[in-house]
CSV table of C-alpha atoms in Angstrom, one decimal:
chain,number,residue,atom,x,y,z
A,26,MET,CA,0.0,0.0,0.0
A,27,THR,CA,1.4,3.4,-1.0
A,28,GLY,CA,1.8,6.1,1.5
A,29,MET,CA,-1.0,8.1,0.0
A,30,ASN,CA,-3.5,5.2,0.1
A,31,LYS,CA,-2.5,4.4,3.7
A,32,ARG,CA,-3.3,8.0,4.7
A,33,LEU,CA,-6.6,7.8,2.9
A,34,ARG,CA,-7.5,4.6,4.6
A,35,ILE,CA,-6.6,6.0,8.0
A,36,GLY,CA,-8.7,9.1,7.3
A,37,HIS,CA,-11.6,7.1,6.3
A,38,LEU,CA,-11.5,5.0,9.5
A,39,SER,CA,-11.2,8.1,11.6
A,40,THR,CA,-14.3,9.5,9.9
A,41,GLN,CA,-16.2,6.3,10.6
A,42,LYS,CA,-15.2,6.3,14.2
A,43,SER,CA,-16.4,10.0,14.5
A,44,LEU,CA,-19.7,9.1,13.0
A,45,VAL,CA,-20.1,6.2,15.3
A,46,GLY,CA,-19.3,8.3,18.3
A,47,ILE,CA,-21.8,11.0,17.2
A,48,THR,CA,-24.5,8.4,16.7
A,49,ILE,CA,-23.9,6.9,20.2
A,50,ILE,CA,-24.0,10.4,21.7
A,51,ILE,CA,-27.3,11.2,19.9
A,52,SER,CA,-28.8,7.9,20.9
A,53,LEU,CA,-27.9,8.3,24.5
A,54,SER,CA,-29.3,11.9,24.5
A,55,TRP,CA,-32.5,10.7,23.0
A,56,LEU,CA,-32.8,7.9,25.6
A,57,VAL,CA,-32.3,10.5,28.4
A,58,VAL,CA,-35.0,12.7,26.9
A,59,MET,CA,-37.4,9.9,26.5
A,60,CYS,CA,-36.8,8.8,30.1
A,61,HIS,CA,-37.5,12.3,31.3
A,62,TYR,CA,-40.6,12.5,29.1
A,63,ASP,CA,-41.9,9.2,30.6
A,64,PHE,CA,-41.2,10.5,34.1
A,65,PHE,CA,-43.0,13.8,33.5
A,66,GLN,CA,-45.9,12.1,31.7
A,67,GLU,CA,-46.3,9.7,34.7
A,68,ALA,CA,-46.0,12.6,37.2
A,69,TYR,CA,-48.6,14.6,35.2
A,70,ALA,CA,-50.9,11.7,35.1
A,71,GLN,CA,-50.6,11.3,38.9
A,72,ILE,CA,-51.4,15.0,39.4
A,73,GLN,CA,-54.4,14.7,37.2
A,74,ASN,CA,-55.6,11.6,39.0
A,75,GLN,CA,-55.2,13.3,42.4
A,76,SER,CA,-57.1,16.4,41.0
A,77,VAL,CA,-60.0,14.2,39.9
A,78,GLN,CA,-60.0,12.3,43.2
A,79,THR,CA,-60.0,15.6,45.1
A,80,SER,CA,-63.0,16.9,43.2
A,81,ILE,CA,-65.1,13.8,43.6
A,82,PRO,CA,-66.6,14.8,47.0
A,83,ASP,CA,-67.6,18.2,45.6
A,84,LEU,CA,-69.6,16.4,42.8
A,85,LYS,CA,-71.6,14.4,45.4
A,86,SER,CA,-75.2,15.3,45.2
A,87,PRO,CA,-76.5,16.5,48.6
A,88,ARG,CA,-79.2,14.4,50.2
A,89,VAL,CA,-82.2,16.4,51.3
A,90,ALA,CA,-85.1,15.4,53.6
A,91,TYR,CA,-88.3,17.4,53.2
A,92,LEU,CA,-90.5,17.1,56.3
A,93,THR,CA,-93.9,18.7,57.1
A,94,ASP,CA,-96.9,18.3,59.3
A,95,GLY,CA,-99.0,19.3,56.3
A,96,ARG,CA,-100.6,16.9,53.9
A,97,PHE,CA,-99.4,16.7,50.3
A,98,SER,CA,-103.0,16.1,49.2
A,99,ASP,CA,-104.5,19.3,50.7
A,100,ALA,CA,-104.1,21.3,47.5
A,101,GLY,CA,-102.6,24.1,49.5
A,102,TRP,CA,-99.8,24.2,52.2
A,103,GLY,CA,-98.9,20.6,51.9
A,104,ALA,CA,-99.1,20.6,48.1
A,105,PHE,CA,-96.7,23.5,48.1
A,106,ALA,CA,-94.2,21.4,50.1
A,107,TYR,CA,-94.3,18.6,47.6
A,108,ASN,CA,-94.1,20.9,44.6
A,109,ALA,CA,-91.1,22.8,46.2
A,110,GLY,CA,-89.3,19.5,46.8
A,111,GLN,CA,-89.8,18.5,43.2
A,112,GLU,CA,-88.4,21.9,42.1
A,113,ILE,CA,-85.3,21.3,44.2
A,114,ILE,CA,-84.8,18.0,42.4
A,115,SER,CA,-85.2,19.4,38.9
A,116,LYS,CA,-83.4,22.7,39.6
A,117,TYR,CA,-80.4,21.6,41.7
A,118,GLY,CA,-80.3,17.9,41.0
A,119,TYR,CA,-80.4,17.0,44.7
A,120,GLU,CA,-81.8,13.8,46.0
A,121,VAL,CA,-84.9,14.6,48.0
A,122,SER,CA,-86.9,12.3,50.4
A,123,PHE,CA,-90.4,13.4,51.4
A,124,LEU,CA,-92.5,12.9,54.5
A,125,ASP,CA,-95.8,14.6,55.2
A,126,ASN,CA,-98.6,14.5,57.9
A,127,VAL,CA,-96.1,14.4,60.8
A,128,SER,CA,-97.9,14.9,64.1
A,129,ILE,CA,-96.8,17.9,66.1
A,130,SER,CA,-95.9,15.6,69.0
A,131,ASN,CA,-93.6,13.5,66.8
A,132,ILE,CA,-91.7,16.4,65.3
A,133,GLU,CA,-88.5,16.0,67.4
A,134,THR,CA,-88.4,12.2,67.0
A,135,THR,CA,-88.9,12.5,63.3
A,136,LEU,CA,-86.1,15.0,63.0
A,137,LYS,CA,-83.7,12.7,64.9
A,138,SER,CA,-84.7,9.7,62.8
A,139,TYR,CA,-83.7,11.6,59.6
A,140,ALA,CA,-80.6,13.1,61.1
A,141,VAL,CA,-79.1,9.7,61.9
A,142,LYS,CA,-79.5,8.7,58.3
A,143,ASP,CA,-76.8,11.2,57.3
A,144,TYR,CA,-78.9,13.6,55.3
A,145,ASP,CA,-76.9,16.8,54.3
A,146,ILE,CA,-79.9,19.1,54.5
A,147,ILE,CA,-83.2,18.8,56.4
A,148,ILE,CA,-86.1,21.1,55.5
A,149,ALA,CA,-88.8,21.4,58.1
A,150,GLN,CA,-91.9,23.1,56.8
A,151,GLY,CA,-94.1,24.5,59.5
A,152,TYR,CA,-93.8,27.1,62.3
A,153,GLU,CA,-94.1,24.4,64.9
A,154,TRP,CA,-90.8,22.8,63.7
A,155,GLY,CA,-88.7,25.8,64.9
A,156,ASP,CA,-87.8,25.0,68.5
A,157,PRO,CA,-87.3,21.2,67.9
A,158,VAL,CA,-85.0,22.0,65.0
A,159,ILE,CA,-82.8,24.2,67.2
A,160,LYS,CA,-82.6,21.4,69.7
A,161,VAL,CA,-81.8,18.6,67.3
A,162,ALA,CA,-79.4,20.8,65.2
A,163,LYS,CA,-77.1,21.1,68.2
A,164,GLU,CA,-76.6,17.4,68.2
A,165,TYR,CA,-75.9,17.3,64.5
A,166,PRO,CA,-73.7,20.3,63.6
A,167,ASP,CA,-72.7,18.9,60.2
A,168,ILE,CA,-76.3,18.9,59.0
A,169,LYS,CA,-77.9,22.1,57.6
A,170,PHE,CA,-81.4,22.7,58.8
A,171,VAL,CA,-84.0,25.0,57.1
A,172,VAL,CA,-87.3,26.0,58.7
A,173,PHE,CA,-89.9,27.3,56.3
A,174,THR,CA,-92.1,29.9,58.0
A,175,GLY,CA,-89.7,29.8,60.8
A,176,LEU,CA,-88.3,32.5,63.1
A,177,VAL,CA,-85.3,30.6,64.4
A,178,LYS,CA,-81.6,30.5,63.6
A,179,SER,CA,-78.3,29.2,64.8
A,180,GLU,CA,-75.0,28.2,63.3
A,181,ASN,CA,-76.5,25.4,61.2
A,182,VAL,CA,-80.1,26.6,61.1
A,183,ALA,CA,-81.7,29.1,58.7
A,184,SER,CA,-85.3,30.1,58.4
A,185,ILE,CA,-87.5,31.5,55.7
A,186,PHE,CA,-90.4,33.6,56.9
A,187,PRO,CA,-92.2,35.0,53.8
A,188,LYS,CA,-94.2,38.2,54.1
A,189,GLN,CA,-97.5,36.6,53.0
A,190,GLN,CA,-99.4,39.5,54.3
A,191,GLU,CA,-98.2,41.6,51.4
A,192,ALA,CA,-100.2,39.3,49.1
A,193,THR,CA,-103.2,39.1,51.3
A,194,TYR,CA,-103.3,42.9,51.5
A,195,LEU,CA,-104.0,42.8,47.8
A,196,LEU,CA,-106.8,40.2,48.2
A,197,GLY,CA,-108.4,42.2,51.0
A,198,ALA,CA,-108.3,45.3,48.8
A,199,LEU,CA,-109.8,43.4,45.9
A,200,ALA,CA,-112.6,41.9,48.0
A,201,SER,CA,-113.4,45.3,49.5
A,202,MET,CA,-113.6,46.9,46.0
A,203,LEU,CA,-115.9,44.1,44.7
A,204,SER,CA,-118.1,43.3,47.7
A,205,LYS,CA,-121.7,44.3,47.2
A,206,ASN,CA,-122.4,43.8,50.9
A,207,HIS,CA,-119.3,45.6,52.1
A,208,THR,CA,-118.6,42.6,54.2
A,209,ILE,CA,-115.9,40.1,53.7
A,210,GLY,CA,-114.6,37.1,55.7
A,211,PHE,CA,-111.4,35.3,56.8
A,212,VAL,CA,-111.1,31.7,58.0
A,213,GLY,CA,-107.8,30.6,59.6
A,214,GLY,CA,-106.5,27.4,60.9
A,215,ASP,CA,-105.1,28.4,64.3
A,216,GLU,CA,-104.4,31.9,65.5
A,217,LYS,CA,-101.4,30.9,67.6
A,218,TYR,CA,-99.2,31.0,64.5
A,219,PRO,CA,-97.6,34.5,64.0
A,220,ASN,CA,-97.5,34.1,60.2
A,221,LEU,CA,-101.3,33.5,60.2
A,222,LYS,CA,-101.9,36.5,62.3
A,223,ASN,CA,-99.9,38.6,59.8
A,224,ILE,CA,-101.8,37.1,56.9
A,225,TYR,CA,-105.1,38.2,58.5
A,226,GLU,CA,-103.9,41.6,59.4
A,227,GLY,CA,-102.6,42.2,55.9
A,228,TYR,CA,-106.0,41.2,54.5
A,229,LYS,CA,-107.8,43.5,56.8
A,230,GLN,CA,-105.4,46.4,56.2
A,231,GLY,CA,-105.9,46.1,52.4
A,232,ALA,CA,-109.7,46.0,52.8
A,233,LEU,CA,-109.9,49.1,55.0
A,234,HIS,CA,-107.4,51.0,52.8
A,235,VAL,CA,-109.8,51.1,49.9
A,236,ASN,CA,-113.0,51.3,51.9
A,237,SER,CA,-112.9,52.1,55.6
A,238,THR,CA,-116.5,51.0,56.1
A,239,THR,CA,-115.9,47.4,55.0
A,240,LYS,CA,-116.6,44.9,57.7
A,241,VAL,CA,-114.1,42.1,58.0
A,242,LEU,CA,-115.3,38.9,59.8
A,243,VAL,CA,-112.7,36.5,61.2
A,244,THR,CA,-113.0,32.9,62.4
A,245,TYR,CA,-110.2,30.6,63.7
A,246,LEU,CA,-110.9,26.9,63.6
A,247,SER,CA,-108.1,25.5,65.8
A,248,ASP,CA,-108.1,22.7,63.2
A,249,TRP,CA,-106.3,22.5,59.9
A,250,ASP,CA,-107.7,19.2,58.7
A,251,ASN,CA,-111.4,19.3,59.1
A,252,GLU,CA,-113.4,20.3,56.0
A,253,THR,CA,-116.7,20.2,57.9
A,254,LYS,CA,-115.4,22.9,60.4
A,255,GLY,CA,-114.2,25.0,57.5
A,256,LYS,CA,-117.6,24.8,55.8
A,257,LEU,CA,-119.6,25.6,58.9
A,258,ALA,CA,-117.4,28.6,59.6
A,259,ALA,CA,-117.8,29.9,56.1
A,260,LEU,CA,-121.6,29.4,56.1
A,261,SER,CA,-121.8,31.4,59.3
A,262,GLN,CA,-119.9,34.3,57.8
A,263,ILE,CA,-122.1,34.1,54.6
A,264,GLU,CA,-125.2,34.4,56.8
A,265,GLN,CA,-123.7,37.6,58.2
A,266,GLY,CA,-123.3,39.0,54.8
A,267,ALA,CA,-119.8,38.0,53.6
A,268,ASP,CA,-119.7,37.7,49.9
A,269,PHE,CA,-115.9,37.2,49.6
A,270,ILE,CA,-113.9,34.9,51.9
A,271,LEU,CA,-110.2,34.2,52.2
A,272,HIS,CA,-109.2,30.9,53.9
A,273,VAL,CA,-105.8,30.0,55.2
A,274,ALA,CA,-106.7,26.6,56.7
A,275,ASP,CA,-105.1,23.8,54.6
A,276,THR,CA,-107.6,20.9,54.2
A,277,SER,CA,-110.2,22.7,56.3
A,278,GLY,CA,-110.1,25.5,53.7
A,279,GLN,CA,-111.5,23.2,51.1
A,280,GLY,CA,-114.7,23.3,53.2
A,281,VAL,CA,-114.7,27.1,53.0
A,282,ILE,CA,-114.4,26.9,49.2
A,283,ASN,CA,-117.3,24.4,49.0
A,284,ALA,CA,-119.5,26.6,51.1
A,285,ALA,CA,-118.8,29.6,48.9
A,286,LYS,CA,-119.6,27.5,45.8
A,287,GLU,CA,-122.9,26.2,47.3
A,288,LYS,CA,-124.0,29.7,48.3
A,289,GLY,CA,-122.9,31.5,45.1
A,290,ILE,CA,-120.4,33.8,46.7
A,291,TYR,CA,-116.6,34.1,46.0
A,292,ALA,CA,-113.5,32.7,47.7
A,293,PHE,CA,-109.7,33.2,47.5
A,294,GLY,CA,-107.2,30.4,47.5
A,295,ALA,CA,-104.2,30.2,49.7
A,296,VAL,CA,-100.5,29.1,49.3
A,297,SER,CA,-101.2,27.2,46.1
A,298,ASP,CA,-103.3,28.2,43.0
A,299,GLN,CA,-106.7,26.7,44.0
A,300,ASN,CA,-108.8,27.9,41.1
A,301,LYS,CA,-109.1,24.3,39.9
A,302,LEU,CA,-111.0,23.4,43.1
A,303,ALA,CA,-113.9,25.6,42.0
A,304,PRO,CA,-113.2,27.6,38.8
A,305,ASP,CA,-116.4,29.7,39.1
A,306,THR,CA,-115.9,30.4,42.8
A,307,VAL,CA,-112.1,30.9,43.4
A,308,VAL,CA,-111.4,34.4,41.9
A,309,THR,CA,-107.6,34.1,42.5
A,310,SER,CA,-105.1,32.9,45.1
A,311,PHE,CA,-102.0,34.1,46.8
A,312,VAL,CA,-99.3,31.6,45.9
A,313,LEU,CA,-95.9,30.7,47.4
A,314,ASP,CA,-93.6,30.3,44.5
A,315,PRO,CA,-92.2,26.7,44.7
A,316,ILE,CA,-89.6,27.5,42.0
A,317,LYS,CA,-87.9,30.2,44.0
A,318,ALA,CA,-88.8,29.4,47.6
A,319,TYR,CA,-85.4,28.0,48.6
A,320,ASP,CA,-83.1,29.9,46.3
A,321,SER,CA,-81.8,32.1,49.2
A,322,VAL,CA,-80.7,29.0,51.2
A,323,PHE,CA,-79.3,26.9,48.3
A,324,ASN,CA,-77.3,29.9,47.0
A,325,MET,CA,-75.6,30.0,50.4
A,326,ILE,CA,-75.0,26.3,50.3
A,327,SER,CA,-73.6,26.3,46.7
A,328,MET,CA,-71.1,29.0,47.8
A,329,ASN,CA,-70.2,27.0,50.9
A,330,ASN,CA,-71.3,30.0,53.0
A,331,PHE,CA,-74.2,28.7,55.0
A,332,THR,CA,-75.0,30.9,57.9
A,333,GLY,CA,-77.8,31.2,60.4
A,334,THR,CA,-80.1,33.7,58.7
A,335,ILE,CA,-83.8,34.5,58.7
A,336,PHE,CA,-84.9,35.4,55.2
A,337,THR,CA,-88.1,37.4,54.8
A,338,PRO,CA,-88.9,37.5,51.1
A,339,GLY,CA,-92.1,39.3,50.1
A,340,LEU,CA,-94.2,39.9,47.0
A,341,GLU,CA,-93.1,39.3,43.4
A,342,SER,CA,-94.9,40.7,40.3
A,343,THR,CA,-95.3,37.3,38.5
A,344,LYS,CA,-94.5,33.7,39.1
A,345,ASN,CA,-90.7,32.9,39.0
A,346,SER,CA,-89.8,36.5,38.4
A,347,THR,CA,-86.0,36.6,37.8
A,348,THR,CA,-85.6,40.3,38.6
A,349,GLU,CA,-87.2,40.2,42.1
A,350,ASP,CA,-86.4,38.5,45.4
A,351,GLY,CA,-90.0,38.0,46.3
A,352,ILE,CA,-91.5,34.4,46.5
A,353,ILE,CA,-95.2,35.2,46.7
A,354,TYR,CA,-97.4,36.1,43.7
A,355,ILE,CA,-101.0,36.5,42.9
A,356,ALA,CA,-102.5,33.8,40.6
A,357,PRO,CA,-104.3,34.8,37.4
A,358,PHE,CA,-108.0,35.8,37.5
A,359,TYR,CA,-108.8,33.0,34.9
A,360,GLY,CA,-112.5,33.2,34.1
A,361,PHE,CA,-112.9,36.4,36.2
A,362,GLN,CA,-110.5,38.4,34.0
A,363,ASN,CA,-113.4,39.9,31.9
A,364,LYS,CA,-115.8,40.1,34.9
A,365,ILE,CA,-113.7,42.4,37.1
A,366,PRO,CA,-114.1,46.0,36.0
A,367,LYS,CA,-111.0,47.5,34.4
A,368,ASP,CA,-110.7,50.3,36.8
A,369,ILE,CA,-110.6,47.9,39.7
A,370,GLN,CA,-108.0,45.8,38.0
A,371,ALA,CA,-105.9,49.0,37.4
A,372,LYS,CA,-106.2,49.9,41.0
A,373,PHE,CA,-105.1,46.4,42.0
A,374,ILE,CA,-102.0,46.5,39.8
A,375,GLN,CA,-101.1,49.9,41.2
A,376,LEU,CA,-101.4,48.7,44.8
A,377,SER,CA,-99.2,45.7,43.9
A,378,GLN,CA,-96.5,48.1,42.5
A,379,ASP,CA,-96.7,50.3,45.6
A,380,ILE,CA,-96.1,47.3,47.9
A,381,ARG,CA,-93.1,46.1,45.9
A,382,ASN,CA,-91.7,49.7,45.7
A,383,LYS,CA,-92.2,50.1,49.5
A,384,LYS,CA,-94.7,53.0,49.0
A,385,ILE,CA,-97.2,50.8,51.0
A,386,ILE,CA,-95.8,49.1,54.1
A,387,VAL,CA,-97.9,46.2,55.2
A,388,SER,CA,-97.8,45.7,59.0
A,389,GLU,CA,-96.3,42.7,60.6
């Protein structure tokens, strides 16, 4: 081999060795990168998995128990409870268990029986539930309690006490404007309930506002579940000249409506829209809005900011009004829309606006 060929051969081998070295370095570098990539990918996956696991408790649907001494079949107070519970299911996606017709003497026992079942929220509908809820809530601080038409509060107890008297003020005014005898009636379940007293006083205040000579008859039954008592009370008021009667008496109130129907006078429904019970007799009703009734409480819960608060929502202009905080509205006039004089309807609308704008303050 000549000197030149030898030098060429040696140069060629050196080039090959360099290429091999570079290839090895690149391969090792790629291996290191891939190892790091696998490491970071695994670490990222673990972080993601921990994030999902952490969020799972937040996605758990709260379990709600809805308890009341009313009856779901009463077409009024109890019916509102059932409808409100159904709205909670559809609106918030919560699991809701229902129990109605709880005797007053069994309220505390019933509350405890549901508390031990690990419900997250217990709704107690009825003024009588207030004190027992406060007592039981102390034993179960992790459960949130809500009393509807309650006036109690504590760290884990909130109440909703709607100003139903704002709506009955309007019904009293309407009855007073329409009454031919200048005599109207009110039949209540039991006067020991402060919300019922407010409802009656609002009714009377509205009636006397538009006609100070209107006579307002009042009867308390001391019984919420006796149609016969309700009917007899209404018949007595009709004999005294009442031609419009408002009842707030649950099942007993259906007897009031039946008496009004039989005697050809007019009635107002309570809590739920009761026109269907007697379409030619029930002019309208004041209605607790089941769609919005518990928004104030569930908004606190969704923000993880539940506090012991007593909410006092009042009148709203229409059902499920999204621009107002009120949860009580007046049902349509249905077949009476064309029978009530236009000037009276205009006055009625103006009074409603004045209440919502605080130009008229209905006493409590």
